Coordinates of C-alpha atoms in Angstrom, one line a residue:
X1 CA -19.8 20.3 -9.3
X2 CA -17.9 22.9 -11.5
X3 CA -19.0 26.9 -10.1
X4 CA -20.4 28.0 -13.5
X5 CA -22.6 24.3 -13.6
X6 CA -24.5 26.5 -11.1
X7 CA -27.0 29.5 -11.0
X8 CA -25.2 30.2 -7.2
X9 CA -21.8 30.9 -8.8
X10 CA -20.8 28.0 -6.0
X11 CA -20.2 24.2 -5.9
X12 CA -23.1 21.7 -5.9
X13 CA -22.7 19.5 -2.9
X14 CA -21.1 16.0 -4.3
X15 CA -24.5 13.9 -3.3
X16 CA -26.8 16.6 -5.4
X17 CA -24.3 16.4 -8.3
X18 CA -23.6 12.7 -8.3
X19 CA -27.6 11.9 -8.3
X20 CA -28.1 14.2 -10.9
X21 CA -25.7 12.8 -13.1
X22 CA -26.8 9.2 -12.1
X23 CA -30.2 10.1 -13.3
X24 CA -29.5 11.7 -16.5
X25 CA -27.1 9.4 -17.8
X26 CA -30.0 6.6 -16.9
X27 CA -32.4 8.8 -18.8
X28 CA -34.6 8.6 -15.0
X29 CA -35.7 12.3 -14.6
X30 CA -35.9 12.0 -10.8
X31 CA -34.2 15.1 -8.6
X32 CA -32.9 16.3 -5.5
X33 CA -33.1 20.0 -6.5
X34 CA -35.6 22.4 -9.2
X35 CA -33.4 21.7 -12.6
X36 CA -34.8 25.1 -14.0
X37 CA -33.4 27.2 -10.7
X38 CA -30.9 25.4 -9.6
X39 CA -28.7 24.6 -12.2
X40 CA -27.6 27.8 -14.8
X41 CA -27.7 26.9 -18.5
X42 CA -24.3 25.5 -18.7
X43 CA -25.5 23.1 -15.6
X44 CA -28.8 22.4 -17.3
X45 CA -26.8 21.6 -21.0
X46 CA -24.7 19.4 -19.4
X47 CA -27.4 17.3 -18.3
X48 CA -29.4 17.5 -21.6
X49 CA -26.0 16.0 -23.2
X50 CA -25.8 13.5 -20.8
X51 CA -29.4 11.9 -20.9
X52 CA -28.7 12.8 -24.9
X53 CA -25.9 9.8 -24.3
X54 CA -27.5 7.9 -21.7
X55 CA -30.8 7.7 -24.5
X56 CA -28.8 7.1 -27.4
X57 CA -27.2 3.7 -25.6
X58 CA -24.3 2.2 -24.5
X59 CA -24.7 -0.6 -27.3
X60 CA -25.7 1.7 -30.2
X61 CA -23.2 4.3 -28.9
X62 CA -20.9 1.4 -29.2
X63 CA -21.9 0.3 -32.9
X64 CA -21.4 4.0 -34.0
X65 CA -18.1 4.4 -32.7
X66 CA -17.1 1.2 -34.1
X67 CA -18.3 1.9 -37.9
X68 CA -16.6 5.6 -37.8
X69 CA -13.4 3.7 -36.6
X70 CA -13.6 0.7 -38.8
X71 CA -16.1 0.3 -41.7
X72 CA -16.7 -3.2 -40.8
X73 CA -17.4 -4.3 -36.9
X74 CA -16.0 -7.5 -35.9
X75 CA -18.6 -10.5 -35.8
X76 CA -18.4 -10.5 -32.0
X77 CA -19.4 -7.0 -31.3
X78 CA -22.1 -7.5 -33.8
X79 CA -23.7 -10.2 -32.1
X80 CA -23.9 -8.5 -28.7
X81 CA -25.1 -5.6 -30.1
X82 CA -28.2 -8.0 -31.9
X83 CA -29.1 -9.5 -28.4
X84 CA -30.4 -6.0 -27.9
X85 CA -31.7 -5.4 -31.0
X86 CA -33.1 -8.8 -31.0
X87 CA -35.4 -8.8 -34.3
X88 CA -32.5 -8.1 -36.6
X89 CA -30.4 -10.2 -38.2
X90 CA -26.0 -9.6 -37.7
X91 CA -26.0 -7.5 -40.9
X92 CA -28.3 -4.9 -40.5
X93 CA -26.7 -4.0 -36.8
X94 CA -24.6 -0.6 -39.6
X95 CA -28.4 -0.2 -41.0
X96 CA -29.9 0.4 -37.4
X97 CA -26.8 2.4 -36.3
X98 CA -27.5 5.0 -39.0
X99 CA -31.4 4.4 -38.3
X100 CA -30.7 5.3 -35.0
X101 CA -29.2 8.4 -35.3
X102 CA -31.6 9.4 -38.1
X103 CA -34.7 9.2 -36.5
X104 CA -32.9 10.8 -33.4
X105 CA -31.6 14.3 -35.1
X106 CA -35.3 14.1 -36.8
X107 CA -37.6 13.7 -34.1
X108 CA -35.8 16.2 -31.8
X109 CA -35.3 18.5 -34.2
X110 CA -39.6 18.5 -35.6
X111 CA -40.1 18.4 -31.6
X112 CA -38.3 20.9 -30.8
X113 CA -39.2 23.2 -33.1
X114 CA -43.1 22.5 -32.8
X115 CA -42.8 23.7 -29.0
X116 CA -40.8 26.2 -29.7
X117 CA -43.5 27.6 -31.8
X118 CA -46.3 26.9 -29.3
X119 CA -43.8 28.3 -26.2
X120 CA -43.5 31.5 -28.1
X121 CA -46.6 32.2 -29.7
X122 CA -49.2 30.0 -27.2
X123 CA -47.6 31.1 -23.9
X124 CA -45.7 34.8 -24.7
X125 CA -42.3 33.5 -24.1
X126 CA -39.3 35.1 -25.9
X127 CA -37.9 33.5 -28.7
X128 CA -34.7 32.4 -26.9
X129 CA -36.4 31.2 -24.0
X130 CA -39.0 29.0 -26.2
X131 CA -36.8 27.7 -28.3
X132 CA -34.5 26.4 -25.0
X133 CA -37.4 25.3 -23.3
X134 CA -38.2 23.3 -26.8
X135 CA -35.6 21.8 -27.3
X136 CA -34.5 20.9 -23.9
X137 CA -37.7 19.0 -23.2
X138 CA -38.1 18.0 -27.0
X139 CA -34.4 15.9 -26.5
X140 CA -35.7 15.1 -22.5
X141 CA -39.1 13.5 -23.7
X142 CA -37.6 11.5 -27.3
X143 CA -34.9 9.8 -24.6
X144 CA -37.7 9.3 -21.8
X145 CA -35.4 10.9 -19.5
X146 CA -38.1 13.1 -17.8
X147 CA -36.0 16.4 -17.0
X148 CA -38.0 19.5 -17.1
X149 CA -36.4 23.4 -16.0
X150 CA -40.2 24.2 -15.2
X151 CA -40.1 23.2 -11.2
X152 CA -44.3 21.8 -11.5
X153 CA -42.7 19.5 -14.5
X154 CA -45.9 20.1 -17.3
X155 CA -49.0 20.9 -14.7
X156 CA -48.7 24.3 -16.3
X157 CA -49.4 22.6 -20.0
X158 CA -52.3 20.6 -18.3
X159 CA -54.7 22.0 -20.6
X160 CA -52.7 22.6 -23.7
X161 CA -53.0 19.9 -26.7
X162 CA -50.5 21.3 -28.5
X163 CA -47.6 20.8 -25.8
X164 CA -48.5 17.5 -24.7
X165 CA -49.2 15.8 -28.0
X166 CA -46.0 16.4 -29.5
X167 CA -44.3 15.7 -26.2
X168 CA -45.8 12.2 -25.8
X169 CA -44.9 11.0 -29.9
X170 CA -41.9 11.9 -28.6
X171 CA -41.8 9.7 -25.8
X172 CA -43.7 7.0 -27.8
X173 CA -41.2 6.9 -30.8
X174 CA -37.8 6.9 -28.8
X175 CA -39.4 4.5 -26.0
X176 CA -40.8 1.9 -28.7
X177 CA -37.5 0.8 -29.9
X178 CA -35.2 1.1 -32.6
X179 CA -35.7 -2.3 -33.9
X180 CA -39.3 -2.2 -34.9
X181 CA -38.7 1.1 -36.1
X182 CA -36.9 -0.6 -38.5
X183 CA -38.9 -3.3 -39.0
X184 CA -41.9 -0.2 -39.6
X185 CA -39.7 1.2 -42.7
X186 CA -38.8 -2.2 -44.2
X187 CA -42.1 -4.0 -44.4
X188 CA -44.3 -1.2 -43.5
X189 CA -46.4 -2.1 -46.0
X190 CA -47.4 -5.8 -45.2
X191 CA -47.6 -5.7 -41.4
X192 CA -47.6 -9.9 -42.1
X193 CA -44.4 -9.6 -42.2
X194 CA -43.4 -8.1 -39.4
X195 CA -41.0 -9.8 -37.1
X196 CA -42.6 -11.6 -33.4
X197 CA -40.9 -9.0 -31.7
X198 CA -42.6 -5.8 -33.9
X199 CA -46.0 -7.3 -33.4
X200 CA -45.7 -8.1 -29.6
X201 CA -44.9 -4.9 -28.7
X202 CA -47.0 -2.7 -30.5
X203 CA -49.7 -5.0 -29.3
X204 CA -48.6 -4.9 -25.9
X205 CA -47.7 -1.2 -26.4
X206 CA -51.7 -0.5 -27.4
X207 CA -52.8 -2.2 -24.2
X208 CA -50.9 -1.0 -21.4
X209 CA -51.4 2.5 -22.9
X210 CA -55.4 2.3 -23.5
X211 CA -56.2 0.2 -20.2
X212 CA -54.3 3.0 -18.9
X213 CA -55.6 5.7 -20.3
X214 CA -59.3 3.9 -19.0
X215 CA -58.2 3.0 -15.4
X216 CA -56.9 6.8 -14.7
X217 CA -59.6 8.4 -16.3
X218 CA -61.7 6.2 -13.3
X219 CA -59.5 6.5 -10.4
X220 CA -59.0 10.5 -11.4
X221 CA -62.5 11.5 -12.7
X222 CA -63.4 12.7 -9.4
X223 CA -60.3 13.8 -7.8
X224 CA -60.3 16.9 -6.3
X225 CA -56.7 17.7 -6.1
X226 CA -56.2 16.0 -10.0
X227 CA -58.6 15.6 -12.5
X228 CA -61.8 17.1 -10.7
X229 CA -61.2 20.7 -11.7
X230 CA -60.7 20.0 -15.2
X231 CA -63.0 19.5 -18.2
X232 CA -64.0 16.6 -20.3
X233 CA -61.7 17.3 -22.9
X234 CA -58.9 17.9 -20.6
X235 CA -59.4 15.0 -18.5
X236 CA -59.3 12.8 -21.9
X237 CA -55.9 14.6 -22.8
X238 CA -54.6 14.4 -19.2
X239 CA -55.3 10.9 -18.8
X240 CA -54.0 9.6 -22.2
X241 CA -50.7 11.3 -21.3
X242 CA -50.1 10.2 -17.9
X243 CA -50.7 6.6 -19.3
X244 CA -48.0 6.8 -21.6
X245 CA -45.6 9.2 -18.9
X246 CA -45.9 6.2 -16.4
X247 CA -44.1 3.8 -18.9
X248 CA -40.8 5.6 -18.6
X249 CA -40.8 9.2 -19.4
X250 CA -41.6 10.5 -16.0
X251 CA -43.1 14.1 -16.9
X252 CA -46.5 14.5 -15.1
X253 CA -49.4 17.3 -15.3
X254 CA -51.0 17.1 -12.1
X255 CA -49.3 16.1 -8.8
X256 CA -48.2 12.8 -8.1
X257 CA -48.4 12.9 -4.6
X258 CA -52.3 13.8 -5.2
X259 CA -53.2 10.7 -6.8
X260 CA -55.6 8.4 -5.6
X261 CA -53.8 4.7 -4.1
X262 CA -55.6 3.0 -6.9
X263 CA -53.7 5.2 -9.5
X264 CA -50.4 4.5 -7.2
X265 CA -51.1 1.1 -7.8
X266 CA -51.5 0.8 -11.6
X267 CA -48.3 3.8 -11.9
X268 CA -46.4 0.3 -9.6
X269 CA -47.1 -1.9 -13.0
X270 CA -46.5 0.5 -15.8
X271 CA -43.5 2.3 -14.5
X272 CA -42.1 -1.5 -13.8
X273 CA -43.0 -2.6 -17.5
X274 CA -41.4 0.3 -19.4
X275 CA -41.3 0.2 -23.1
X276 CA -39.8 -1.3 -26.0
X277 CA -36.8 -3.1 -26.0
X278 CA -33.4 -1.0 -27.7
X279 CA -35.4 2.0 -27.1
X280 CA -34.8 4.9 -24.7
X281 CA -37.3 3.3 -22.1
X282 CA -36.7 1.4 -19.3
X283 CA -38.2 -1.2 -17.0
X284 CA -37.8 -4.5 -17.9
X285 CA -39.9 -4.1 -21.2
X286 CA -43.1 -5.0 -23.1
X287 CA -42.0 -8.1 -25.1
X288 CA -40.6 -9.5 -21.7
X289 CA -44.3 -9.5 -20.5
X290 CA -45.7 -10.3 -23.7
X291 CA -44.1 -13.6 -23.7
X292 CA -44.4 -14.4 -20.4
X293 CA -48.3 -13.7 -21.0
X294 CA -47.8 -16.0 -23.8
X295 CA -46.5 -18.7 -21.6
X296 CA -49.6 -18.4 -19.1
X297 CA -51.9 -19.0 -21.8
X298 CA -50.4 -21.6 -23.4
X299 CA -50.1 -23.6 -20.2
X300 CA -53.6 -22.9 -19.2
X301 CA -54.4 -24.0 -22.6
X302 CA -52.5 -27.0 -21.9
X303 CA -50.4 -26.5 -25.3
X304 CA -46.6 -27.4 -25.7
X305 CA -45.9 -24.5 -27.1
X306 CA -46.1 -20.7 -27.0
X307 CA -47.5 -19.5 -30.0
X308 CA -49.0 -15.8 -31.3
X309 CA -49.6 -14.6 -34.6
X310 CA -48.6 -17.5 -36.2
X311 CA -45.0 -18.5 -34.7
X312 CA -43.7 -20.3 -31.8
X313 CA -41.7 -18.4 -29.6
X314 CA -38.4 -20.1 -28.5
X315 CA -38.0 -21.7 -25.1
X316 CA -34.4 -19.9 -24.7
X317 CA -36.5 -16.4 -24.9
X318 CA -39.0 -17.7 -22.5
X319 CA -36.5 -18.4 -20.0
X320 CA -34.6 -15.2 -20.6
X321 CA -38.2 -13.5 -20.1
X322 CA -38.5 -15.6 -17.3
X323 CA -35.7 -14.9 -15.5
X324 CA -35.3 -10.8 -16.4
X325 CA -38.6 -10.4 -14.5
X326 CA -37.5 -12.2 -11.5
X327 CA -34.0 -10.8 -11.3
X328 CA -35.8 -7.0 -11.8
X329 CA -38.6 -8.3 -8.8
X330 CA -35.9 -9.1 -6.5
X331 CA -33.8 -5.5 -7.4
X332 CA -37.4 -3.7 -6.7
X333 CA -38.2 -6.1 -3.3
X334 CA -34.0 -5.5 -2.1
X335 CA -34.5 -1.9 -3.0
X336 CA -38.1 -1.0 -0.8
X337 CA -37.1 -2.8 2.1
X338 CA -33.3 -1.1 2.2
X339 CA -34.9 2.0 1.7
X340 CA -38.1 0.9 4.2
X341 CA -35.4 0.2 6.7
X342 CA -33.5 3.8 6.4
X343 CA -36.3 6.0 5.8
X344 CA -39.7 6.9 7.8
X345 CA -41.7 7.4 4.4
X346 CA -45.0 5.0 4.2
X347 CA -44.8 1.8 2.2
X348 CA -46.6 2.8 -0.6
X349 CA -44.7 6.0 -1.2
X350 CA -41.0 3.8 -1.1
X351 CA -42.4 1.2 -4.0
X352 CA -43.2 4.5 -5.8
X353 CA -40.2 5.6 -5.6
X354 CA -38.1 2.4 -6.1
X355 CA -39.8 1.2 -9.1
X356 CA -39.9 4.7 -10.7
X357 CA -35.7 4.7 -10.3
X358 CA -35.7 1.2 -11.4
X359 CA -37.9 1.5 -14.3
X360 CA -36.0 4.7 -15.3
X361 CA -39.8 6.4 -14.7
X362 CA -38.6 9.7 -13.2
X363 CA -42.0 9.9 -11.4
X364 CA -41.5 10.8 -7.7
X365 CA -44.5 11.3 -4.7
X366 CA -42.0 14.0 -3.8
X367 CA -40.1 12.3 -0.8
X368 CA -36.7 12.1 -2.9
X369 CA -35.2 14.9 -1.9
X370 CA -36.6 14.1 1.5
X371 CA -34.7 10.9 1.6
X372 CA -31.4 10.8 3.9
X373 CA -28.1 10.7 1.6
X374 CA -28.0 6.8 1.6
X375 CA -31.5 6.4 0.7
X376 CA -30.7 8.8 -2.2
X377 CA -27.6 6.5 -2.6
X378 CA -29.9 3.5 -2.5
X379 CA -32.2 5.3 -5.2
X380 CA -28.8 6.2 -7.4
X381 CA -27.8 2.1 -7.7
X382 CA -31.3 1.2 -8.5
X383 CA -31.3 3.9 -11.0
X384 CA -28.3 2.3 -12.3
X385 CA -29.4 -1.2 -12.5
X386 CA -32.6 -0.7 -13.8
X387 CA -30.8 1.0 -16.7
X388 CA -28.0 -1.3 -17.3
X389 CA -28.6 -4.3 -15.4
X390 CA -31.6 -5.9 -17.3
X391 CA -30.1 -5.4 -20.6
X392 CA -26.3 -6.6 -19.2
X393 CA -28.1 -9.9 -17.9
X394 CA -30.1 -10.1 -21.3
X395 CA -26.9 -9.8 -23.1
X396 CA -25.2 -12.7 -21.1
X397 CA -27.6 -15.0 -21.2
X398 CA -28.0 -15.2 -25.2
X399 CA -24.1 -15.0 -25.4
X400 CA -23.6 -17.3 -22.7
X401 CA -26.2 -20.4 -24.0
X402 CA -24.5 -23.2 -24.5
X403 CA -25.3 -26.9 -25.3
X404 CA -24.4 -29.4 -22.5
X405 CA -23.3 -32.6 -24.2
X406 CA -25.3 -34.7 -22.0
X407 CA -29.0 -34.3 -19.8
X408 CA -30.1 -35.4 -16.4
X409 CA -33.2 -37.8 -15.5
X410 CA -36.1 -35.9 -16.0
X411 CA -38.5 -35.2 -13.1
X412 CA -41.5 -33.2 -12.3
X413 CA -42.0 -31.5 -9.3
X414 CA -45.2 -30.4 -7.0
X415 CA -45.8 -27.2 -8.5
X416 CA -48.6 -25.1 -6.7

């Protein structure tokens, strides 16, 4: 709210300022106001640092602080930082930490620089303004926060290869997740073995992203207002990077508010499954529906267990799975019908909106600034528990298993 965090020279009105910092700490992306116009460069730094924070993550923030204060973190704040790391085991938790901020200087820094070179010499923009424009959306798209300071987000880059590539590795490596980042530099030779975790992910990771990729290419080929104007090439580029944009990073290249229903539709799932767990991503992440896909084959199998590439995974992580996806459905069904019930914005516009705050997505059909101040409110909290909430109630339920000394009669009830 501070004069000079302004291009005005004035105060931001508390609701614009509060949602804007709500969004970047929560690495969401959506807006109230143009974050290139509106905000002057000490406004627009002051969000880059915080989605910088709000990427990096509470827990691994946590583990860093801890090692430069004491060499050796106590065994408790070790094991809650491993629920989110899952794959690891307590004594690699100082390896990940330095991991962590290794491959985050690196990435932003070959990022950055690679659009600063295509800003300045691909699109006649002077050196101080490429290399800002680089490195702001260089650090935006590694923490999947989805800020831009261009006010049509990357519909001017539409056709350009060499903006959107580097831009969606980006978003890829900070949204797949620090622990199979580690995993890929340990054993990256002998993908056997990789941990459960590593090779549900990426698996899951290549599907949502390619059955993407395919369904938008269908429900866009022909679109008018989207895909219809552009080439073959383009359309291949376009689609392949609004695929991976819907799973968290929230930057678009045509206008949402365009797109067919059917592309509404599939943006509902993507933006709701996010990335990689320990990531920058949100949503309530691939492994979570990985196992629970798991789970649906084994039982229509009929097999005791749940079983892929070799190992059983646990019935404590099924039931965590489990019930993360239902606590995140009922956040998403509380959220459309509070924001149904204050707003006059069709039904299909609200889910849009809800799921892309709760799945930190960023993506908006362009009604949030639109919205009265306690639907933008109601956007704010489900910002906030989309980003902390699913990993909070992750955390507490590994911490918080316990074995009961004794077990009821069993029973089975009616189900279906």
């Amino acid at each position: 709210m501070l004069p000079v965090a302004r291009a005005a020279g004035v105060p931001a009105p508390p609701m614009v300022a509060f949602f804007t910092s709500v969004s970047a700490i929560c690495v969401t992306g959506l807006v109230l106001v143009d974050t290139g116009t509106y905000w002057s460069v000490f406004g627009q730094s002051t969000i880059m640092v915080m989605f910088q924070l709000g990427g990096f993550g509470m827990m691994t923030a946590a583990t860093l602080l801890g090692l430069m204060v004491n060499r050796s973190p106590r065994l408790r704040t070790r094991l809650v930082t491993q629920t989110e790391t899952r794959s690891l085991w307590v004594g690699d938790i100082s390896s990940v930490a330095k991991l962590v901020l290794g491959v985050t200087i690196l990435s932003q820094l070959v990022i950055g620089t690679l659009l600063t070179l295509r800003m300045r010499f691909g699109h006649d923009m002077a050196w101080g303004d490429a290399a800002w424009s680089g490195f702001f959306h260089a650090v935006s798209a590694f923490n999947n926060a989805g800020f831009s300071i261009h006010a049509d987000g990357f519909i001017r880059y539409a056709g350009d290869a060499l903006v959107l590539l580097p831009v969606m590795i980006a978003a890829v490596v900070g949204g797949i997740g620090f622990p199979i980042l580690n995993d890929l530099r340990d054993r990256c030779r002998d993908p056997r073995h990789w941990s459960l975790h590593t090779k549900l992910t990426l698996a899951g990771t290549l599907v949502l992203v390619a059955s993407g990729f395919v369904a938008i290419l269908l429900f866009e080929w022909d679109n008018a207002r989207t895909f219809g104007p552009m080439s073959i090439a383009e359309k291949l580029l376009n689609s392949l990077f609004m695929s991976a944009s819907a799973r968290t990073v929230g930057f678009n290249t045509v206008d949402i508010g365009a797109l067919t229903p059917e592309t509404w539709a599939l943006h509902y799932f993507l933006m709701f499954v996010g990335g990689g767990s320990a990531g920058t991503a949100g949503g309530v992440k691939v492994g979570t529906v990985m196992i629970l896909v798991l789970l649906v084959i084994a039982e229509a199998k009929g097999h005791a267990d749940t079983e892929a590439f070799g190992r059983r995974v646990g019935a404590s992580a099924q039931r965590q799975a489990i019930t993360v996806l239902v606590v995140g459905s009922v956040i998403v069904a509380v959220g459309t019908i509070a924001l149904l019930r204050i707003s006059h914005f069709p039904t299909d516009q609200v889910i849009f909106e809800v799921i892309a705050a709760f799945g930190s997505a960023g993506l908006s059909t362009g009604i949030t600034a639109d919205l009265p101040p306690a639907g933008q409110f109601v956007l704010a909290l489900l910002m906030f528990f989309g980003r902390v909430g699913t990993i909070t109630l992750a955390t507490s339920l590994v911490i918080g298993e316990r074995r009961m000394p004794y077990r009821f009669p069993e029973e089975h009830p009616i189900v279906g």
